[in-house]
XYZ file of C-alpha atoms in Angstrom:
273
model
C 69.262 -131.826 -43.325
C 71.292 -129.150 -42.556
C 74.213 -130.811 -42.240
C 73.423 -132.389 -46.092
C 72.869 -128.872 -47.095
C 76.357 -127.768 -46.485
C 77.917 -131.160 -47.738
C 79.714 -130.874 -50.843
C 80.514 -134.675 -51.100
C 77.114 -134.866 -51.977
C 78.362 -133.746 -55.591
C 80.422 -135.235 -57.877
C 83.384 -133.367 -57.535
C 82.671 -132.901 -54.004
C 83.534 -129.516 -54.105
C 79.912 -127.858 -54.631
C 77.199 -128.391 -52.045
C 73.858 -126.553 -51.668
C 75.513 -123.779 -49.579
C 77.636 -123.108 -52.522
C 74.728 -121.727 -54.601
C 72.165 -120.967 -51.688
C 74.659 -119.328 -49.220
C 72.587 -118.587 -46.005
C 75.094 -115.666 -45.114
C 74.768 -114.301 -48.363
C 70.944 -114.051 -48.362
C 70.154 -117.113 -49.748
C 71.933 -117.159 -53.374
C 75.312 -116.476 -54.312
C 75.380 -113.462 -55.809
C 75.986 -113.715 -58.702
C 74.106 -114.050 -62.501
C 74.298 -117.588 -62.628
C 75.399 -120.401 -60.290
C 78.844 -121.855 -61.515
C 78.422 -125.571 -61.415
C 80.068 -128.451 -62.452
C 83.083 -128.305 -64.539
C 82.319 -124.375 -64.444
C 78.784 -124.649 -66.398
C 76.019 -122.229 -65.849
C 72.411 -123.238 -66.144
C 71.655 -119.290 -67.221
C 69.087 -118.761 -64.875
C 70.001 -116.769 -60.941
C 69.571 -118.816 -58.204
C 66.578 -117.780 -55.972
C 67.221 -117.304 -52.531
C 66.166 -120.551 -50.154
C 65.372 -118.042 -47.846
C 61.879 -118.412 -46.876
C 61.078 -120.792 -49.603
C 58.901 -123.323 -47.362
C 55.984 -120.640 -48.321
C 56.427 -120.459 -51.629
C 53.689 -122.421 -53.861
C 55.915 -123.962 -56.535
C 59.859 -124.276 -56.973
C 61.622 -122.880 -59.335
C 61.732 -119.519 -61.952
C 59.643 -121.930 -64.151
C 57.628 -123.378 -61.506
C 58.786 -127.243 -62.330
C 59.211 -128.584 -58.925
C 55.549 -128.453 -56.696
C 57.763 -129.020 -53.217
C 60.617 -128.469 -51.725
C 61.505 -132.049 -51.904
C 61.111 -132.151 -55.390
C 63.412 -128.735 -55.893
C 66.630 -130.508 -53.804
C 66.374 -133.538 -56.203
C 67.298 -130.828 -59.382
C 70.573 -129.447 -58.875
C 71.918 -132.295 -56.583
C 71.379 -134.193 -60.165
C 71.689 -131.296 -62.732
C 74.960 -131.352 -65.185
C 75.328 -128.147 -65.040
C 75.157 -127.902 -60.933
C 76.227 -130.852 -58.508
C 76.209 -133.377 -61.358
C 75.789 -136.405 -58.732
C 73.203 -138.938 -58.843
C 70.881 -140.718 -56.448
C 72.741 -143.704 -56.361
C 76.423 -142.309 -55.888
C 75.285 -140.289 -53.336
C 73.617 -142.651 -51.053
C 76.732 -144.961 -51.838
C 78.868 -141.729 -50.427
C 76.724 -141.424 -47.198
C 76.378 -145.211 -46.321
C 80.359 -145.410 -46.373
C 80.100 -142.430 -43.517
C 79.229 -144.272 -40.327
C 77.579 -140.645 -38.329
C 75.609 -140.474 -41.664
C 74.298 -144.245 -41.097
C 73.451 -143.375 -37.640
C 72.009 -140.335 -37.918
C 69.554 -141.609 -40.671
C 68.585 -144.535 -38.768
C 67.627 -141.786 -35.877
C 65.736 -139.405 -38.181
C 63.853 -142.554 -39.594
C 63.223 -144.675 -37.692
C 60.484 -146.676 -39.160
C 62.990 -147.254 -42.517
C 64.455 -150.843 -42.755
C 67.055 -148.661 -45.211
C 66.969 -145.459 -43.949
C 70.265 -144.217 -46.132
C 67.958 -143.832 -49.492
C 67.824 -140.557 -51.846
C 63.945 -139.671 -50.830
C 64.914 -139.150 -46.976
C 67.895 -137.204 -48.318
C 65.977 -134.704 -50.014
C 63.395 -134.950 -47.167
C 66.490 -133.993 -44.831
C 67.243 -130.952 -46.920
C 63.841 -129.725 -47.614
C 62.975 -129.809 -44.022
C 65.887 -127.732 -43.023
C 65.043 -125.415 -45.631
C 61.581 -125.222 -43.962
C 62.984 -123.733 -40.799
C 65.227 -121.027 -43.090
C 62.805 -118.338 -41.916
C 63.471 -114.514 -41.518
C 61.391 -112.704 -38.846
C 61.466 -109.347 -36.845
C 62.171 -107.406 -40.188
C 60.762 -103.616 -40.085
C 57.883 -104.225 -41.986
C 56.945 -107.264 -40.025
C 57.082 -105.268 -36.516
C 55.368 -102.409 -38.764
C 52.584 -104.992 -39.984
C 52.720 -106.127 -35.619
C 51.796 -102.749 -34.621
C 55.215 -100.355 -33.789
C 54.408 -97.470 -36.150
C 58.007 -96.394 -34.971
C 59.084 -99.757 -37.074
C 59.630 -98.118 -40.419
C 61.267 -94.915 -41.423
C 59.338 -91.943 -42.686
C 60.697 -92.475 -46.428
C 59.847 -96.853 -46.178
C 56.073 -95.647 -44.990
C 56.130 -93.614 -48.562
C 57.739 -96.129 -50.538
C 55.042 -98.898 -48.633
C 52.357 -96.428 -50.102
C 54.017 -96.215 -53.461
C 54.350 -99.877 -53.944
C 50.678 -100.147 -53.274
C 49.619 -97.226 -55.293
C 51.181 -98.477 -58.468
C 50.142 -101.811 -58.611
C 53.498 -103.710 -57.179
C 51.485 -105.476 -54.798
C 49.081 -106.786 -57.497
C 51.314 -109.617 -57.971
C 54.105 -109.223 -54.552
C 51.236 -110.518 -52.132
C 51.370 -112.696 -49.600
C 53.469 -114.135 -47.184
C 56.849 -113.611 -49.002
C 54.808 -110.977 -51.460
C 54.846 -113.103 -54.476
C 51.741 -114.185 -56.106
C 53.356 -117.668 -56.723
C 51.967 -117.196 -60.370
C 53.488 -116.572 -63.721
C 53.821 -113.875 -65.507
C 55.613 -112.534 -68.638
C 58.713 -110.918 -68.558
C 60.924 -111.623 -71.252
C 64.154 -110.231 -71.458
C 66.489 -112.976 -73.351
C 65.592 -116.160 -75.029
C 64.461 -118.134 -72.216
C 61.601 -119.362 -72.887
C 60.390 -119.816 -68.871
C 57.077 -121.676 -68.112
C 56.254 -123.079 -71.304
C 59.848 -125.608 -71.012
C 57.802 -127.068 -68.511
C 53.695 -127.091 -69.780
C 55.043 -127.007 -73.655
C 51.784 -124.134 -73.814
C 52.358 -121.615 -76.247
C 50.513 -119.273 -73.775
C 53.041 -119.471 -71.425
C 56.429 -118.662 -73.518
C 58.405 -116.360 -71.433
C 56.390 -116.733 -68.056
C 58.333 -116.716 -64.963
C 57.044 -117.093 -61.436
C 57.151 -113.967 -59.629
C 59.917 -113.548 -57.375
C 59.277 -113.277 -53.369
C 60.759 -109.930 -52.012
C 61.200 -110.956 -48.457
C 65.037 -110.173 -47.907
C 65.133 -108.666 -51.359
C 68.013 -105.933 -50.574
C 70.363 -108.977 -50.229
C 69.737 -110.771 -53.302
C 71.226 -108.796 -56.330
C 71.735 -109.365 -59.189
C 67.985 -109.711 -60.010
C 64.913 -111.455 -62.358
C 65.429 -114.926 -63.652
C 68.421 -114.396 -65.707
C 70.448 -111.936 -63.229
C 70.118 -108.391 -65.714
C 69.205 -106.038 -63.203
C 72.789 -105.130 -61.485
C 70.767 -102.790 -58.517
C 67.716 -102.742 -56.839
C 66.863 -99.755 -58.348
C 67.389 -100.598 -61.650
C 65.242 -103.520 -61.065
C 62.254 -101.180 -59.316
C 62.651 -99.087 -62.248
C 62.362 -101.446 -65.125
C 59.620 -103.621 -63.286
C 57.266 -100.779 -63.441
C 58.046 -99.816 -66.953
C 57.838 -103.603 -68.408
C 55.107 -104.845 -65.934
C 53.370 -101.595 -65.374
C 53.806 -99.343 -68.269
C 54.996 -96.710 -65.574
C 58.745 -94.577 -65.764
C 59.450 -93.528 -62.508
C 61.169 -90.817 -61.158
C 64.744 -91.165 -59.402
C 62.511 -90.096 -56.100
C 59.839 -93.160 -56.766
C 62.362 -95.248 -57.175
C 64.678 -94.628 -54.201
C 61.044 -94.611 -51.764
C 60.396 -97.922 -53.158
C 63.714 -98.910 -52.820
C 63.263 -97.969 -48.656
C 60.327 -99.957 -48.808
C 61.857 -103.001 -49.674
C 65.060 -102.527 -47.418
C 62.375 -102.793 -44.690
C 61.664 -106.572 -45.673
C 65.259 -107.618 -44.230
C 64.699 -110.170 -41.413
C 66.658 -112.174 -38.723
C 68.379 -115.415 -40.343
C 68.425 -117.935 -37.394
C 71.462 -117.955 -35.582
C 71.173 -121.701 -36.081
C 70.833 -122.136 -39.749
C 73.865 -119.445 -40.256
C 75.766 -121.612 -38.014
C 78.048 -123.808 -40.373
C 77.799 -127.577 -38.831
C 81.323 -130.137 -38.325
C 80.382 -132.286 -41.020
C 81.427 -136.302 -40.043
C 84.911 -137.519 -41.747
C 85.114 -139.912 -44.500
């Protein structure tokens, strides 16, 4: 899985793999507003970090894809991403003998192990293991008071006093529901249910590792993280902050940085043609 992950032959150009977009030494994404795909499209929408994702309850700003599984099979097929299909790319890995071995060794029990569902099982289960421990907040939550900074204890009590947590809960602190927040004319959840109800719904974002991820929100807006504290409380809460408020929340979330493993951010020797 890993090894597919940072494979660009499994596009069509063979130039753009799911590093490209996800980068793990960039936090996840790529930086950037929107991914540049395939013949230098843009779907429009930021790519969310992969970071953590195994906890997440649906893929996706719109929530389209229920598993990880399900989320590889988008972009490796998406025009405006890796523009491959299922069938050119199994053709690509069955002409790489390590490939064909290392299939038949991950599944066993497969009279044609080389197919496009154990590829995307291959990525999503690497994803799985894409987990960031021993942030501050996490040895905070463990018990070392000493963990987090004076300020990032304010800016935790801030972000609870104001309502941020009433939808950043959880494991990653998101919610994994929808909520409205438009700020173009993507239309968000209801591409998916077609549900009038849910026209410019997005899922909320997870904030584990959030200091890494700019630009921010589904279309890539917010340029800072403190632009993006500051209009989330005035859109979401009806709250302005003060440049104070901001900057204590903006501690806060710093403290949600954790460890990459050493093994993911290790690129792999990828087999020849």
């Amino acid at each position: 899985g890993k090894m597919l992950y940072y494979d660009p032959r499994l596009s069509r150009s063979k130039l753009i793999s799911c590093n490209t977009c996800h980068n793990i030494a960039m936090g996840g994404d790529d930086g950037v507003k929107s991914s540049i795909g395939h013949g230098w499209k843009t779907g429009g929408r930021n790519a969310p970090t992969t970071l953590n994702s195994g906890f997440l309850k649906v893929q996706f700003w719109d929530g389209r894809a229920p598993t990880l599984e399900e989320q590889a099979k988008g972009p490796l097929q998406a025009h405006v991403e890796m523009n491959s299909t299922p069938e050119l790319i199994v053709k690509r890995l069955k002409q790489i003998p390590e490939y064909v071995k290392l299939f038949k060794e991950a599944f066993p029990n497969d009279k044609d192990p080389v197919n496009f569902e154990n590829v995307v099982k291959a990525i999503a289960s690497f994803e799985r293991t894409l987990n960031t421990p021993n942030s501050p907040f996490q040895r905070y939550l463990l018990g070392d008071e000493n963990a987090l900074t004076k300020v990032q204890k304010e800016g935790m009590k801030l972000f609870v006093k104001l309502g941020c947590i009433g939808c950043h809960n959880g494991p990653v602190l998101s919610d994994g529901n929808f909520h409205r927040f438009k700020t173009n004319e993507d239309t968000g959840r209801f591409r998916v249910t077609k549900n009038p109800a849910d026209k410019y719904k997005f899922r909320t974002p997870q904030l584990l590792n959030v200091a890494k991820t700019a630009p921010y929100f589904h279309d890539g807006s917010a340029k800072t993280l403190e632009e993006a504290i500051s209009k989330m409380a005035e859109v979401m809460l009806g709250k302005k902050l003060t440049k104070s408020q901001v900057a204590k929340i903006k501690a806060f979330l710093e403290s949600l940085t954790g460890e990459v493993p050493e093994e993911a951010r290790t690129v792999p020797e990828l087999p020849g043609n």
